[in-house]
Amino acid sequence: MNQEKYAVDIDNTTQVYEFVSVGSKGAIQKLVQYTPLDENREFFNLGFGDKDPVSGKLNDLTVTNNGDTQKILATVADTVLHFTARYPDVWVFATGSTPARTRLYRMGITNHLNEIENKFEVLGLTNDGWQSFETGINYEAFLVKRKS
């Protein structure tokens, strides 16, 4: 995506990404973590949220409203590009911690679908199971995988 993004610090496994959101509420540490969901490491969960200042752990329930949502989403999307460049055969699973956040992610995918589909297979989860992503459908979760 050709949008403004934050500079990101990446750990040596490329599974943890940190950046600072700067906006109306100040500077807020953010974390993106990719965690394996299966023994074969074919599926990874994309976890995203604020970095707890005490524990250093990810908090995906905090609402900061820092006024930089699009820049944050572009930064998280950029971590998916980076992560799947290192691990091209994995599926990345994402869902919001609330229905509103899942809707926000769906809108972000919809707004950039042509660009995303150039590089990724995109699936959405409904009550009927996984299907190719289509605009206008409310999904519960998403899977993306780099195209070969």
Backbone as CSV, one residue per row, in Angstrom:
resi,resn,N_x,N_y,N_z,CA_x,CA_y,CA_z,C_x,C_y,C_z
1,MET,0.836,-1.169,0.000,0.000,0.000,0.000,0.882,1.234,0.000
2,ASN,0.554,2.168,-0.820,1.323,3.396,-0.934,0.785,4.444,0.025
3,GLN,0.784,4.104,1.292,0.333,5.018,2.329,1.471,5.244,3.304
4,GLU,1.364,6.341,4.043,2.373,6.640,5.044,2.352,5.560,6.121
5,LYS,3.555,5.144,6.537,3.697,4.093,7.544,4.680,4.550,8.615
6,TYR,4.616,3.896,9.760,5.586,4.140,10.821,6.828,3.285,10.608
7,ALA,7.962,3.773,11.099,9.184,2.966,11.134,8.961,1.843,12.144
8,VAL,9.447,0.654,11.813,9.184,-0.532,12.622,10.496,-1.176,13.045
9,ASP,10.560,-1.597,14.316,11.664,-2.422,14.806,11.209,-3.868,14.736
10,ILE,12.086,-4.734,14.223,11.737,-6.139,13.990,12.686,-7.026,14.778
11,ASP,12.145,-8.028,15.488,13.033,-8.949,16.200,13.691,-9.907,15.208
12,ASN,14.667,-10.678,15.688,15.452,-11.521,14.773,14.673,-12.695,14.189
13,THR,13.503,-13.017,14.732,12.678,-14.092,14.158,11.708,-13.545,13.116
14,THR,11.634,-12.240,13.010,10.634,-11.502,12.211,9.207,-11.869,12.617
15,GLN,9.032,-12.246,13.882,7.693,-12.558,14.372,7.145,-11.491,15.316
16,VAL,7.981,-10.539,15.722,7.545,-9.451,16.595,7.998,-8.131,15.984
17,TYR,7.044,-7.232,15.818,7.282,-5.917,15.220,6.809,-4.857,16.209
18,GLU,7.621,-3.821,16.410,7.251,-2.737,17.318,7.339,-1.408,16.596
19,PHE,6.401,-0.536,16.902,6.461,0.826,16.373,5.747,1.759,17.340
20,VAL,5.905,3.054,17.117,5.301,4.060,17.982,4.272,4.845,17.182
21,SER,3.044,4.835,17.663,1.964,5.645,17.105,2.086,7.045,17.699
22,VAL,2.116,8.051,16.834,2.227,9.434,17.301,1.000,10.198,16.824
23,GLY,0.237,10.709,17.784,-0.983,11.419,17.422,-1.479,12.303,18.539
24,SER,-2.769,12.533,18.550,-3.378,13.475,19.485,-3.250,13.061,20.950
25,LYS,-3.054,11.773,21.206,-2.904,11.285,22.584,-1.439,11.072,22.962
26,GLY,-0.525,11.484,22.081,0.897,11.341,22.362,1.512,10.167,21.631
27,ALA,2.628,9.682,22.176,3.362,8.552,21.588,2.944,7.270,22.299
28,ILE,2.452,6.302,21.527,1.950,5.052,22.094,2.653,3.885,21.424
29,GLN,3.304,3.049,22.236,4.005,1.866,21.738,3.000,0.839,21.235
30,LYS,3.245,0.301,20.041,2.382,-0.715,19.436,3.191,-1.980,19.175
31,LEU,2.513,-3.107,19.202,3.128,-4.406,18.918,2.316,-5.151,17.868
32,VAL,3.024,-5.820,16.971,2.426,-6.785,16.054,3.179,-8.087,16.290
33,GLN,2.458,-9.152,16.607,3.091,-10.442,16.880,2.460,-11.521,16.015
34,TYR,3.318,-12.352,15.437,2.878,-13.501,14.650,3.166,-14.748,15.468
35,THR,2.099,-15.469,15.823,2.207,-16.628,16.695,1.710,-17.858,15.952
36,PRO,2.505,-18.955,15.944,2.043,-20.161,15.244,0.766,-20.716,15.875
37,LEU,-0.154,-21.145,15.024,-1.419,-21.715,15.480,-1.446,-23.234,15.389
38,ASP,-0.469,-23.806,14.714,-0.450,-25.257,14.552,0.983,-25.760,14.685
39,GLU,1.091,-27.047,14.941,2.389,-27.683,15.168,3.315,-27.574,13.960
40,ASN,2.757,-27.610,12.770,3.569,-27.559,11.550,3.940,-26.139,11.134
41,ARG,3.458,-25.160,11.881,3.752,-23.749,11.615,3.315,-23.339,10.206
42,GLU,2.118,-23.803,9.824,1.538,-23.418,8.530,0.572,-22.251,8.682
43,PHE,0.076,-22.041,9.903,-0.874,-20.970,10.192,-0.339,-20.132,11.346
44,PHE,-0.354,-18.813,11.158,0.102,-17.889,12.193,-0.998,-16.879,12.485
45,ASN,-1.195,-16.599,13.761,-2.121,-15.556,14.172,-1.406,-14.214,14.140
46,LEU,-2.066,-13.218,13.571,-1.571,-11.849,13.618,-2.214,-11.188,14.827
47,GLY,-1.401,-10.917,15.843,-1.869,-10.193,17.017,-1.391,-8.760,16.931
48,PHE,-2.264,-7.810,17.256,-1.895,-6.407,17.162,-2.555,-5.616,18.279
49,GLY,-1.796,-4.692,18.860,-2.368,-3.819,19.880,-1.307,-2.966,20.530
50,ASP,-1.676,-2.371,21.654,-0.738,-1.551,22.411,0.231,-2.450,23.166
51,LYS,1.442,-1.953,23.355,2.425,-2.650,24.178,2.232,-2.176,25.613
52,ASP,1.920,-3.110,26.508,1.736,-2.759,27.911,3.051,-2.215,28.462
53,PRO,3.054,-1.011,29.035,4.307,-0.409,29.487,4.963,-1.143,30.650
54,VAL,4.201,-1.922,31.408,4.762,-2.644,32.548,5.223,-4.040,32.145
55,SER,4.330,-4.812,31.540,4.648,-6.208,31.213,5.361,-6.359,29.875
56,GLY,5.205,-5.365,28.988,5.768,-5.475,27.644,4.948,-6.354,26.726
57,LYS,3.820,-6.845,27.233,2.976,-7.738,26.435,1.962,-6.955,25.614
58,LEU,1.402,-7.646,24.644,0.416,-7.065,23.747,-0.940,-6.959,24.434
59,ASN,-1.579,-5.801,24.302,-2.937,-5.601,24.793,-3.795,-5.216,23.599
60,ASP,-4.654,-6.125,23.165,-5.453,-5.855,21.962,-6.853,-5.334,22.278
61,LEU,-7.089,-4.959,23.531,-8.398,-4.431,23.905,-8.391,-2.928,24.169
62,THR,-7.217,-2.338,24.293,-7.109,-0.907,24.551,-7.581,-0.111,23.339
63,VAL,-8.319,0.949,23.599,-8.743,1.875,22.546,-8.019,3.192,22.797
64,THR,-7.121,3.569,21.882,-6.339,4.786,22.103,-6.836,5.975,21.302
65,ASN,-7.486,5.749,20.169,-8.002,6.860,19.354,-6.974,7.972,19.211
66,ASN,-5.822,7.622,18.668,-4.715,8.563,18.547,-4.769,9.374,17.253
67,GLY,-5.799,9.157,16.442,-5.979,9.949,15.236,-5.136,9.527,14.049
68,ASP,-4.555,8.338,14.117,-3.661,7.882,13.040,-4.009,6.475,12.567
69,THR,-5.287,6.149,12.576,-5.739,4.790,12.254,-5.211,4.297,10.914
70,GLN,-5.302,5.113,9.873,-4.879,4.662,8.547,-3.380,4.393,8.498
71,LYS,-2.598,5.222,9.167,-1.149,5.018,9.208,-0.815,3.737,9.979
72,ILE,-1.551,3.479,11.052,-1.346,2.250,11.825,-1.703,1.031,10.978
73,LEU,-2.862,1.055,10.319,-3.264,-0.088,9.487,-2.271,-0.331,8.357
74,ALA,-1.757,0.734,7.753,-0.752,0.584,6.693,0.525,-0.032,7.254
75,THR,0.885,0.338,8.477,2.082,-0.220,9.115,1.892,-1.702,9.403
76,VAL,0.732,-2.071,9.940,0.451,-3.489,10.216,0.453,-4.279,8.915
77,ALA,-0.161,-3.741,7.863,-0.163,-4.418,6.561,1.259,-4.610,6.048
78,ASP,2.113,-3.629,6.279,3.505,-3.741,5.851,4.227,-4.861,6.594
79,THR,3.858,-5.100,7.866,4.475,-6.219,8.595,4.059,-7.550,7.983
80,VAL,2.828,-7.628,7.465,2.385,-8.859,6.794,3.252,-9.111,5.564
81,LEU,3.519,-8.063,4.801,4.407,-8.198,3.634,5.777,-8.703,4.056
82,HIS,6.321,-8.102,5.095,7.656,-8.478,5.560,7.672,-9.905,6.105
83,PHE,6.692,-10.229,6.960,6.625,-11.555,7.567,6.488,-12.644,6.509
84,THR,5.609,-12.436,5.538,5.395,-13.463,4.512,6.511,-13.499,3.475
85,ALA,7.333,-12.476,3.412,8.530,-12.559,2.568,9.507,-13.553,3.184
86,ARG,9.571,-13.571,4.513,10.449,-14.517,5.211,9.819,-15.908,5.279
87,TYR,8.511,-15.963,5.428,7.775,-17.232,5.543,6.689,-17.270,4.454
88,PRO,7.061,-17.486,3.201,6.104,-17.350,2.092,5.037,-18.437,2.018
89,ASP,5.217,-19.538,2.705,4.269,-20.649,2.589,3.238,-20.696,3.709
90,VAL,3.226,-19.696,4.586,2.301,-19.737,5.715,1.031,-18.950,5.421
91,TRP,-0.013,-19.322,6.122,-1.259,-18.557,6.137,-1.225,-17.654,7.357
92,VAL,-1.644,-16.412,7.198,-1.749,-15.476,8.318,-3.230,-15.289,8.630
93,PHE,-3.587,-15.585,9.877,-4.960,-15.474,10.367,-5.114,-14.153,11.110
94,ALA,-6.191,-13.428,10.830,-6.441,-12.170,11.532,-7.923,-11.999,11.800
95,THR,-8.212,-11.502,12.977,-9.564,-11.101,13.340,-9.436,-9.994,14.364
96,GLY,-10.439,-9.166,14.461,-10.399,-8.104,15.454,-10.754,-8.628,16.829
97,SER,-10.295,-7.927,17.858,-10.649,-8.313,19.226,-12.089,-7.926,19.555
98,THR,-12.691,-7.128,18.685,-14.105,-6.756,18.808,-14.718,-6.785,17.406
99,PRO,-16.041,-6.898,17.303,-16.665,-6.845,15.967,-16.341,-5.551,15.213
100,ALA,-16.252,-4.436,15.926,-15.940,-3.159,15.268,-14.546,-3.192,14.650
101,ARG,-13.607,-3.812,15.333,-12.247,-3.897,14.783,-12.198,-4.856,13.598
102,THR,-12.933,-5.946,13.671,-12.988,-6.852,12.524,-13.577,-6.127,11.317
103,ARG,-14.606,-5.319,11.546,-15.201,-4.529,10.467,-14.178,-3.533,9.898
104,LEU,-13.388,-2.914,10.764,-12.346,-1.989,10.314,-11.333,-2.706,9.425
105,TYR,-10.938,-3.919,9.805,-9.991,-4.691,8.994,-10.613,-5.053,7.647
106,ARG,-11.895,-5.436,7.666,-12.584,-5.761,6.408,-12.618,-4.554,5.484
107,MET,-12.892,-3.394,6.041,-12.929,-2.178,5.226,-11.546,-1.865,4.662
108,GLY,-10.503,-2.089,5.464,-9.147,-1.863,4.971,-8.800,-2.800,3.827
109,ILE,-9.178,-4.070,3.956,-8.939,-5.031,2.874,-9.729,-4.621,1.638
110,THR,-10.989,-4.268,1.827,-11.839,-3.865,0.705,-11.255,-2.666,-0.034
111,ASN,-10.792,-1.677,0.705,-10.261,-0.454,0.088,-8.987,-0.685,-0.715
112,HIS,-8.276,-1.758,-0.423,-7.005,-2.030,-1.103,-6.994,-3.412,-1.750
113,LEU,-8.182,-3.949,-2.033,-8.296,-5.339,-2.476,-7.506,-5.624,-3.747
114,ASN,-7.579,-4.763,-4.748,-6.847,-5.030,-5.994,-5.357,-5.158,-5.739
115,GLU,-4.819,-4.257,-4.959,-3.390,-4.292,-4.644,-3.033,-5.533,-3.818
116,ILE,-3.868,-5.853,-2.839,-3.615,-7.010,-1.981,-3.672,-8.300,-2.796
117,GLU,-4.680,-8.424,-3.666,-4.841,-9.660,-4.436,-3.750,-9.855,-5.478
118,ASN,-2.979,-8.831,-5.776,-1.819,-9.015,-6.653,-0.765,-9.891,-5.999
119,LYS,-0.693,-9.868,-4.672,0.347,-10.600,-3.948,-0.178,-11.724,-3.065
120,PHE,-1.458,-11.655,-2.693,-1.980,-12.582,-1.693,-3.282,-13.234,-2.135
121,GLU,-3.454,-14.467,-1.677,-4.770,-15.092,-1.694,-5.451,-14.627,-0.412
122,VAL,-6.696,-14.186,-0.507,-7.406,-13.635,0.648,-8.702,-14.409,0.845
123,LEU,-8.890,-14.933,2.056,-10.100,-15.666,2.404,-10.804,-14.964,3.557
124,GLY,-12.122,-15.103,3.601,-12.912,-14.579,4.707,-13.738,-15.692,5.315
125,LEU,-13.960,-15.616,6.622,-14.721,-16.637,7.341,-16.139,-16.142,7.611
126,THR,-17.118,-16.940,7.172,-18.526,-16.689,7.486,-19.058,-17.909,8.236
127,ASN,-20.336,-17.897,8.552,-20.955,-19.061,9.203,-20.870,-20.306,8.333
128,ASP,-20.720,-20.119,7.022,-20.631,-21.245,6.091,-19.207,-21.743,5.892
129,GLY,-18.236,-21.120,6.536,-16.846,-21.535,6.395,-16.024,-20.506,5.640
130,TRP,-14.837,-20.928,5.202,-13.907,-20.042,4.502,-14.303,-19.911,3.039
131,GLN,-14.168,-18.710,2.510,-14.446,-18.461,1.096,-13.509,-17.371,0.599
132,SER,-13.351,-17.296,-0.711,-12.575,-16.202,-1.287,-13.210,-14.882,-0.876
133,PHE,-12.366,-13.937,-0.516,-12.846,-12.639,-0.038,-13.641,-11.929,-1.124
134,GLU,-14.807,-11.434,-0.753,-15.644,-10.627,-1.636,-16.064,-9.381,-0.874
135,THR,-16.153,-8.279,-1.579,-16.597,-7.053,-0.930,-18.072,-7.165,-0.555
136,GLY,-18.453,-6.441,0.489,-19.851,-6.391,0.903,-20.308,-7.524,1.792
137,ILE,-19.400,-8.406,2.187,-19.756,-9.526,3.060,-19.119,-9.293,4.423
138,ASN,-19.890,-9.518,5.484,-19.355,-9.382,6.838,-18.650,-10.673,7.231
139,TYR,-17.348,-10.583,7.395,-16.546,-11.747,7.767,-16.201,-11.705,9.247
140,GLU,-16.007,-12.884,9.814,-15.614,-13.007,11.217,-14.101,-13.014,11.377
141,ALA,-13.391,-13.409,10.321,-11.933,-13.505,10.369,-11.413,-13.566,8.940
142,PHE,-10.098,-13.474,8.816,-9.459,-13.439,7.501,-8.220,-14.324,7.502
143,LEU,-7.929,-14.888,6.338,-6.683,-15.614,6.102,-6.043,-15.039,4.851
144,VAL,-4.733,-14.830,4.898,-4.002,-14.406,3.702,-2.758,-15.268,3.553
145,LYS,-2.398,-15.519,2.295,-1.192,-16.280,1.979,-0.603,-15.702,0.711
146,ARG,0.716,-15.566,0.711,1.398,-15.063,-0.484,1.155,-15.985,-1.655
147,LYS,0.944,-15.381,-2.814,0.819,-16.177,-4.032,2.198,-16.640,-4.455
148,SER,2.255,-17.833,-5.028,3.545,-18.393,-5.465,4.020,-17.733,-6.733
